[in-house]
Amino acid sequence: MPEITEGMIAVDVALENVLAGVSQLGSEDINVADAQGRILAADVASHLTQPPVDVSAMDGYAVRAADVTTVPATLAQIGESAAGSGFDGKIEAGQTIRIFTGAPVPEGADAIVIQEDTDVDGDQITMKEVSPAGKFIRPAGLDFNTGDVLLKAGIRLNSRNTALAAAMNVPWLKVTRQPRVAIFSTGDELVMPGEPLGPDQIVNSNSIGLAAFVQANGGVPINLGIAKDDPDSLREILTTTTGTDMLVTIGGASVGDYDLVKTVLGEEGLDITFSRVAMRPGKPLIFGKIKGIPMLGLPGNPVSAGVTAALFLRPAINKMLGAADTTHVTETAVLGRDLAENDKRQDYIRATLTMGSDGTLTATPFDHQDSSMLARFAEAACLIIRAPFAGPIKAGERVKFIRLDG
Ligand code: AMP
Ligand code: MG
């Protein structure tokens, strides 16, 4: 594994290792009504042709185009075709039927005259506009045909996809199982929101944020609570992770006296792939496997945890889901504020994102970038990516960024 320096590996190498360390999960069948946001595990072919027959695209009169080549032309109405109940018969020269949107076009008719272009006098209908063959008719199969593969494995089903699956009369869809992600925080200083707060204690915000992050990205978070900064507490909480697809620990990943994750989980069989990444925030970041489960050890500072989740946890979840879009999309924007030169770690700078009236995107970094500043992180929309050793850069130049909300 290439090392940059001091045992740190590059971000893209770390990501490759994370992706190599997780596998796509199995699939399950789900009703189309419940499939929003799920990842399709198999291609879907249509069970029917839509529309099933030629239908009218408008409210009006079904005619033989040959009868209305010169107008006005008066035809005799002999019946009606409505959506769901077609006209049972054929129209001959000089005849018409009343027809509505979505109704079957009767045999003999090959065009529709819209009702705004007619005068009605009893059953004598005067057509005032020429209507060539095919006009305002939706031919059978205009939308799709039986057997057409219209939804591909790997897509994230949105409301348009599920509507299409329903229209194809495919009531059950094969989707990948949602990864169960166990989450625990470590730290004697942590209490859950709303609990009594002793002196020197702070609220465990990371477990809340990461559970929401897992859920937002298609996983099922399992919040296991907080382990104390002592080996027995860590060992105990570890016993509750069985049956999950991935373990995410928060905090205790660094080199301080109370950073026990590496050592204690190591004794419990953690096989570490890497434990330091050349990035800011998030240098102490562990990835490995414990009892067959991939494990990501995130740093405790709230911004570090959030940024490393965006960079590594989201792709890992996507891989488990079999999503076609495994990694994040990098975009470019105009920089809103000067930036100094970077050091050896790849920097992920928290920034707002605004769009000018001409459509230009501007990414403006916050002036202060400390990895404990959750208020700024909550306000940020994106992370500007600064490569190791990148030179100083002026406002107005272009920078690369990734969106925090994917
Ligand atoms: P650690 O990675 O355990 O050294 O923690 C780094 C910093 O993040 C410390 O200031 C911790 O108090 C803080 N921290 C650790 N875990 C959490 C958490 N779950 N929620 C909020 N802050 C945390
Ligand atoms: Mg700690």
Coordinates of C-alpha atoms and ligand atoms in Angstrom, one line a residue:
M1 CA 0.0 0.0 0.0
P2 CA 1.6 3.4 -1.0
E3 CA 2.3 5.5 2.0
I4 CA 2.6 9.3 1.7
T5 CA 4.4 9.9 4.9
E6 CA 4.2 9.1 8.6
G7 CA 2.2 6.0 7.9
M8 CA -0.6 8.0 6.2
I9 CA -2.1 6.7 2.9
A10 CA -3.7 8.9 0.2
V11 CA -7.4 9.5 0.2
D12 CA -8.1 7.7 -3.1
V13 CA -6.1 4.7 -2.0
A14 CA -8.0 4.6 1.3
L15 CA -11.3 4.7 -0.7
E16 CA -10.1 1.9 -3.0
N17 CA -9.4 -0.2 0.1
V18 CA -12.8 0.5 1.7
L19 CA -14.6 -0.4 -1.5
A20 CA -12.5 -3.6 -1.8
G21 CA -13.4 -4.5 1.8
V22 CA -17.2 -4.4 1.4
S23 CA -19.4 -6.6 -0.8
Q24 CA -22.8 -6.2 -2.3
L25 CA -25.6 -7.6 -0.1
G26 CA -28.2 -10.1 -1.2
S27 CA -31.6 -9.1 -2.6
E28 CA -35.2 -9.2 -1.4
D29 CA -38.6 -8.7 -3.1
I30 CA -40.5 -5.5 -2.3
N31 CA -43.8 -4.1 -3.3
V32 CA -43.5 -1.3 -5.9
A33 CA -45.4 1.0 -3.5
D34 CA -42.6 0.6 -0.9
A35 CA -39.6 0.8 -3.3
Q36 CA -38.8 4.5 -3.2
G37 CA -35.1 5.1 -2.7
R38 CA -34.2 1.4 -2.9
I39 CA -31.5 0.0 -5.3
L40 CA -32.8 -2.3 -8.0
A41 CA -31.0 -5.6 -7.9
A42 CA -32.2 -7.0 -11.3
D43 CA -33.3 -5.5 -14.6
V44 CA -37.1 -5.1 -15.0
A45 CA -38.9 -5.9 -18.2
S46 CA -42.4 -4.7 -18.9
H47 CA -45.3 -7.2 -18.5
L48 CA -47.5 -5.3 -21.0
T49 CA -47.7 -2.9 -23.9
Q50 CA -48.7 0.7 -23.2
P51 CA -51.0 2.0 -24.4
P52 CA -52.4 -1.5 -25.1
V53 CA -54.4 -0.3 -28.2
D54 CA -54.5 2.9 -30.3
V55 CA -56.1 5.6 -28.1
S56 CA -57.1 9.2 -28.5
A57 CA -54.8 11.9 -27.2
M58 CA -57.6 14.5 -27.0
D59 CA -61.3 15.0 -26.3
G60 CA -63.1 15.3 -29.7
Y61 CA -64.4 13.1 -32.5
A62 CA -62.8 10.1 -34.1
V63 CA -63.0 10.4 -37.9
R64 CA -61.7 8.9 -41.2
A65 CA -59.0 11.4 -42.3
A66 CA -60.3 10.9 -45.8
D67 CA -63.7 12.4 -44.7
V68 CA -62.1 15.7 -43.5
T69 CA -59.6 16.6 -46.2
T70 CA -61.8 19.6 -47.0
V71 CA -63.6 21.5 -44.3
P72 CA -66.2 22.2 -43.1
A73 CA -67.4 18.6 -43.3
T74 CA -70.5 17.3 -41.5
L75 CA -70.5 13.7 -40.3
A76 CA -73.1 11.6 -38.4
Q77 CA -72.3 10.7 -34.9
I78 CA -73.1 7.0 -34.3
G79 CA -71.7 6.4 -30.8
E80 CA -69.1 7.1 -28.1
S81 CA -65.7 5.8 -26.9
A82 CA -64.6 6.7 -23.4
A83 CA -61.5 5.7 -21.4
G84 CA -62.2 2.2 -20.1
S85 CA -65.2 1.5 -22.4
G86 CA -64.5 1.6 -26.1
F87 CA -67.0 1.8 -29.0
D88 CA -68.0 -1.7 -30.1
G89 CA -68.2 -1.3 -33.8
K90 CA -66.7 0.3 -36.9
I91 CA -67.1 3.7 -38.5
E92 CA -67.9 4.0 -42.2
A93 CA -67.5 6.9 -44.6
G94 CA -69.5 9.9 -43.4
Q95 CA -69.6 8.7 -39.8
T96 CA -67.9 9.8 -36.6
I97 CA -68.0 8.9 -32.9
R98 CA -67.6 11.1 -29.8
I99 CA -64.2 10.2 -28.2
F100 CA -62.4 11.2 -25.0
T101 CA -58.7 11.2 -23.9
G102 CA -57.4 7.7 -23.4
A103 CA -60.4 6.1 -25.1
P104 CA -59.8 3.4 -27.8
V105 CA -59.9 4.6 -31.4
P106 CA -62.6 2.6 -33.1
E107 CA -62.0 0.5 -36.1
G108 CA -62.3 2.5 -39.3
A109 CA -61.2 5.8 -37.7
D110 CA -57.6 7.1 -38.2
A111 CA -57.7 10.6 -36.9
I112 CA -59.2 12.8 -34.1
V113 CA -60.7 16.2 -34.6
I114 CA -60.5 18.1 -31.3
Q115 CA -63.9 19.2 -29.9
E116 CA -62.8 22.9 -30.0
D117 CA -62.7 22.6 -33.8
T118 CA -66.3 21.3 -34.2
D119 CA -69.9 22.5 -34.3
V120 CA -72.5 20.2 -32.8
D121 CA -76.1 20.0 -33.9
G122 CA -77.7 16.9 -32.5
D123 CA -75.9 14.0 -34.1
Q124 CA -74.7 16.1 -36.9
I125 CA -71.1 17.1 -36.2
T126 CA -69.4 19.7 -38.4
M127 CA -65.6 19.4 -38.5
K128 CA -63.9 22.8 -39.1
E129 CA -60.3 21.7 -39.2
V130 CA -58.5 19.2 -41.5
S131 CA -57.1 16.3 -39.5
P132 CA -54.6 14.1 -41.3
A133 CA -54.3 10.3 -40.6
G134 CA -52.7 9.7 -37.2
K135 CA -53.5 13.2 -35.8
F136 CA -54.1 13.1 -32.0
I137 CA -53.8 9.3 -31.9
R138 CA -51.4 7.6 -29.5
P139 CA -50.6 4.3 -31.3
A140 CA -50.4 1.0 -29.2
G141 CA -46.9 0.7 -27.7
L142 CA -46.1 4.5 -28.0
D143 CA -44.8 4.4 -24.5
F144 CA -43.4 0.9 -24.3
N145 CA -43.9 -2.7 -25.3
T146 CA -44.1 -6.1 -23.5
G147 CA -40.6 -7.3 -22.8
D148 CA -38.9 -3.9 -23.0
V149 CA -36.2 -3.6 -20.3
L150 CA -36.8 -0.1 -18.9
L151 CA -35.3 -0.2 -15.4
K152 CA -31.7 -1.4 -15.0
A153 CA -30.1 -3.1 -12.0
G154 CA -28.1 -0.6 -9.9
I155 CA -30.4 2.4 -10.2
R156 CA -31.8 4.2 -7.1
L157 CA -35.5 4.0 -7.6
N158 CA -37.2 7.4 -7.6
S159 CA -40.9 8.3 -7.9
R160 CA -40.7 8.3 -11.7
N161 CA -39.1 4.8 -11.7
T162 CA -41.7 3.3 -9.4
A163 CA -44.5 4.9 -11.4
L164 CA -43.0 3.3 -14.5
A165 CA -42.7 -0.1 -12.8
A166 CA -46.4 0.1 -11.8
A167 CA -47.4 1.1 -15.4
M168 CA -45.4 -1.9 -16.6
N169 CA -47.6 -4.0 -14.3
V170 CA -44.6 -5.2 -12.2
P171 CA -46.0 -5.2 -8.7
W172 CA -42.9 -6.7 -7.0
L173 CA -39.3 -5.5 -7.5
K174 CA -36.1 -7.2 -6.6
V175 CA -34.0 -4.7 -4.6
T176 CA -30.8 -5.1 -2.6
R177 CA -31.1 -5.6 1.2
Q178 CA -30.5 -2.4 3.2
P179 CA -27.2 -2.7 5.0
R180 CA -27.5 -2.8 8.8
V181 CA -24.9 -0.4 10.1
A182 CA -24.0 -0.7 13.8
I183 CA -22.8 2.6 15.3
F184 CA -21.3 3.3 18.7
S185 CA -19.5 6.3 20.1
T186 CA -16.6 6.2 22.6
G187 CA -15.8 8.7 25.3
D188 CA -16.3 9.2 29.1
E189 CA -17.3 12.8 28.3
L190 CA -20.4 11.8 26.3
V191 CA -24.1 11.7 27.2
M192 CA -27.1 11.3 25.0
P193 CA -29.1 14.5 24.1
G194 CA -31.5 15.4 26.9
E195 CA -29.7 13.4 29.6
P196 CA -28.3 15.1 32.7
L197 CA -25.0 16.7 31.8
G198 CA -22.2 16.5 34.4
P199 CA -19.3 18.9 34.6
D200 CA -16.9 18.4 31.6
Q201 CA -19.5 16.5 29.7
I202 CA -20.7 17.1 26.2
V203 CA -23.6 15.7 24.1
N204 CA -23.0 12.8 21.8
S205 CA -24.0 14.5 18.6
N206 CA -22.1 12.1 16.3
S207 CA -24.2 9.1 16.9
I208 CA -27.3 11.1 16.0
G209 CA -25.7 12.6 12.9
L210 CA -24.3 9.3 11.7
A211 CA -27.5 7.4 12.2
A212 CA -29.3 10.0 10.1
F213 CA -26.5 9.8 7.5
V214 CA -26.8 6.0 7.3
Q215 CA -30.5 6.3 6.9
A216 CA -30.3 9.1 4.3
N217 CA -28.0 6.9 2.3
G218 CA -30.2 3.8 2.2
G219 CA -28.9 1.9 5.2
V220 CA -30.5 0.9 8.5
P221 CA -28.7 2.5 11.4
I222 CA -28.4 0.5 14.7
N223 CA -27.4 2.9 17.4
L224 CA -25.6 0.9 20.1
G225 CA -24.9 3.8 22.4
I226 CA -21.7 4.9 24.1
A227 CA -18.7 3.0 25.3
K228 CA -16.6 4.4 28.1
D229 CA -12.9 5.0 27.5
D230 CA -12.0 1.7 29.1
P231 CA -11.3 -1.7 27.5
D232 CA -14.0 -3.6 29.2
S233 CA -16.7 -1.2 28.1
L234 CA -15.4 -1.4 24.6
R235 CA -15.4 -5.2 24.6
E236 CA -18.9 -5.3 26.0
I237 CA -20.4 -3.0 23.4
L238 CA -18.6 -5.0 20.7
T239 CA -20.6 -8.1 21.6
T240 CA -23.8 -6.3 20.5
T241 CA -22.6 -5.9 16.9
T242 CA -23.3 -9.4 15.8
G243 CA -25.6 -9.8 12.8
T244 CA -24.8 -6.4 11.4
D245 CA -23.3 -5.7 7.9
M246 CA -20.9 -3.0 9.0
L247 CA -19.6 -1.4 12.2
V248 CA -18.9 2.3 12.5
T249 CA -17.1 3.4 15.7
I250 CA -16.8 7.1 16.6
G251 CA -13.9 8.6 18.5
G252 CA -10.9 7.0 20.2
A253 CA -9.2 6.4 16.9
S254 CA -6.2 8.6 17.4
V255 CA -3.0 8.3 19.4
G256 CA -4.0 9.8 22.8
D257 CA -3.9 7.8 26.1
Y258 CA -7.7 7.2 25.9
D259 CA -7.8 6.3 22.2
L260 CA -8.4 2.6 22.7
V261 CA -10.3 1.5 19.6
K262 CA -7.3 0.2 17.7
T263 CA -5.7 -1.6 20.6
V264 CA -8.8 -3.1 22.2
L265 CA -10.6 -4.0 18.9
G266 CA -7.2 -5.3 17.7
E267 CA -7.1 -7.7 20.7
E268 CA -10.6 -8.8 19.7
G269 CA -9.5 -9.7 16.2
L270 CA -9.7 -6.4 14.2
D271 CA -7.6 -6.8 11.1
I272 CA -6.6 -3.3 10.2
T273 CA -6.2 -2.2 6.6
F274 CA -5.2 1.3 7.4
S275 CA -5.4 3.7 10.3
R276 CA -4.1 7.0 9.1
V277 CA -5.2 8.9 6.0
A278 CA -3.5 12.0 4.6
M279 CA -6.5 14.2 4.8
R280 CA -7.8 17.1 6.8
P281 CA -10.1 16.7 8.7
G282 CA -10.0 13.1 9.5
K283 CA -6.4 11.9 9.7
P284 CA -7.0 9.2 12.3
L285 CA -9.4 7.0 10.3
I286 CA -9.4 3.2 10.7
F287 CA -10.7 0.7 8.3
G288 CA -10.5 -3.1 8.8
K289 CA -12.5 -6.2 9.4
I290 CA -13.6 -7.6 12.7
K291 CA -15.3 -11.0 13.1
G292 CA -16.0 -10.9 9.4
I293 CA -17.7 -7.4 9.5
P294 CA -16.2 -4.4 7.8
M295 CA -15.4 -1.8 10.3
L296 CA -14.8 2.0 9.9
G297 CA -13.4 3.8 12.8
L298 CA -14.2 7.5 12.5
P299 CA -12.5 10.3 14.4
G300 CA -14.5 11.9 17.2
N301 CA -14.4 15.5 16.2
P302 CA -17.9 16.1 14.7
V303 CA -16.7 17.6 11.5
S304 CA -14.1 14.9 11.0
A305 CA -16.7 12.3 11.6
G306 CA -19.1 13.9 9.1
V307 CA -16.5 14.5 6.4
T308 CA -15.0 11.0 6.6
A309 CA -18.6 9.6 6.6
A310 CA -19.3 11.5 3.3
L311 CA -16.0 10.3 1.8
F312 CA -15.9 6.7 2.9
L313 CA -19.1 5.5 4.6
R314 CA -21.4 6.7 1.7
P315 CA -19.4 4.8 -0.9
A316 CA -19.2 1.7 1.3
I317 CA -23.0 1.8 1.8
N318 CA -23.5 2.3 -2.0
K319 CA -21.2 -0.7 -2.7
M320 CA -23.2 -2.9 -0.3
L321 CA -26.4 -1.7 -2.0
G322 CA -25.0 -2.5 -5.4
A323 CA -25.6 1.1 -6.5
A324 CA -24.3 2.0 -9.9
D325 CA -23.1 5.3 -8.5
T326 CA -20.6 4.1 -5.9
T327 CA -18.5 7.2 -5.3
H328 CA -19.2 10.9 -5.1
V329 CA -19.4 13.2 -8.0
T330 CA -16.8 16.0 -8.2
E331 CA -18.0 19.3 -9.6
T332 CA -16.3 22.7 -10.1
A333 CA -17.2 26.1 -8.8
V334 CA -15.8 29.6 -8.6
L335 CA -13.9 30.1 -5.4
G336 CA -15.4 32.8 -3.2
R337 CA -12.4 33.6 -1.0
D338 CA -8.6 33.4 -1.3
L339 CA -7.0 30.2 0.1
A340 CA -3.4 29.8 1.3
E341 CA -1.2 27.0 0.1
N342 CA -1.9 23.5 1.3
D343 CA 0.4 21.1 3.2
K344 CA 0.9 17.3 2.7
R345 CA -2.7 16.4 3.6
Q346 CA -5.6 16.5 1.2
D347 CA -7.9 19.2 2.6
Y348 CA -11.7 19.2 2.6
I349 CA -12.7 22.8 3.2
R350 CA -16.2 23.4 4.4
A351 CA -18.0 26.0 2.2
T352 CA -21.3 27.5 1.2
L353 CA -22.6 27.1 -2.3
T354 CA -24.5 29.9 -4.1
M355 CA -25.8 30.3 -7.6
G356 CA -25.6 33.7 -9.4
S357 CA -28.3 35.0 -11.7
D358 CA -26.2 33.7 -14.7
G359 CA -26.1 30.2 -13.2
T360 CA -22.5 30.5 -12.0
L361 CA -21.8 28.4 -8.8
T362 CA -19.6 30.0 -6.2
A363 CA -18.1 28.0 -3.3
T364 CA -17.2 30.2 -0.4
P365 CA -15.1 28.6 2.4
F366 CA -15.7 29.6 6.0
D367 CA -12.9 31.7 7.4
H368 CA -12.3 29.3 10.3
Q369 CA -12.1 25.6 9.6
D370 CA -11.7 23.8 13.0
S371 CA -12.9 20.2 12.9
S372 CA -14.9 20.7 16.1
M373 CA -17.1 23.4 14.6
L374 CA -20.4 21.7 14.0
A375 CA -22.4 24.9 13.6
R376 CA -20.4 25.8 10.5
F377 CA -20.5 22.3 9.2
A378 CA -24.3 22.3 9.5
E379 CA -24.4 25.5 7.4
A380 CA -21.9 24.1 4.8
A381 CA -23.2 22.7 1.5
C382 CA -20.0 21.4 0.1
L383 CA -16.4 20.4 0.6
I384 CA -13.8 22.1 -1.5
I385 CA -11.0 19.6 -2.3
R386 CA -7.5 20.9 -2.0
A387 CA -4.8 18.4 -3.2
P388 CA -1.7 17.9 -1.1
F389 CA 0.8 20.7 -1.6
A390 CA -1.6 22.8 -3.8
G391 CA -0.4 26.4 -4.1
P392 CA -2.2 29.5 -2.9
I393 CA -5.3 30.3 -4.9
K394 CA -7.3 33.5 -5.4
A395 CA -11.0 34.2 -5.2
G396 CA -12.5 33.9 -8.8
E397 CA -10.4 30.8 -9.8
R398 CA -12.1 27.5 -10.2
V399 CA -12.0 24.8 -7.5
K400 CA -13.2 21.2 -7.3
F401 CA -15.9 20.3 -4.7
I402 CA -18.2 17.6 -3.6
R403 CA -21.7 18.2 -2.3
L404 CA -22.3 17.1 1.3
D405 CA -25.8 15.9 0.6
G406 CA -24.6 13.7 -2.3
Ligands
AMP1 P1 -11.5 11.5 20.1 O1 -11.5 11.1 18.6 O2 -12.2 10.4 20.9 O3 -10.2 11.8 20.6 O4 -12.4 12.8 20.2 C1 -12.1 14.0 19.5 C2 -13.0 15.1 20.0 O5 -14.3 14.8 19.5 C3 -13.1 15.3 21.5 O6 -13.2 16.7 21.7 C4 -14.4 14.5 21.8 O7 -15.0 15.1 23.0 C5 -15.2 14.8 20.6 N1 -16.1 13.7 20.4 C6 -15.8 12.4 20.4 N2 -16.9 11.6 20.2 C7 -17.9 12.5 20.0 C8 -19.3 12.3 19.8 N3 -19.9 11.1 19.6 N4 -20.1 13.4 19.7 C9 -19.6 14.6 19.9 N5 -18.3 14.9 20.1 C10 -17.5 13.8 20.2
MG2 MG -12.4 10.1 22.9

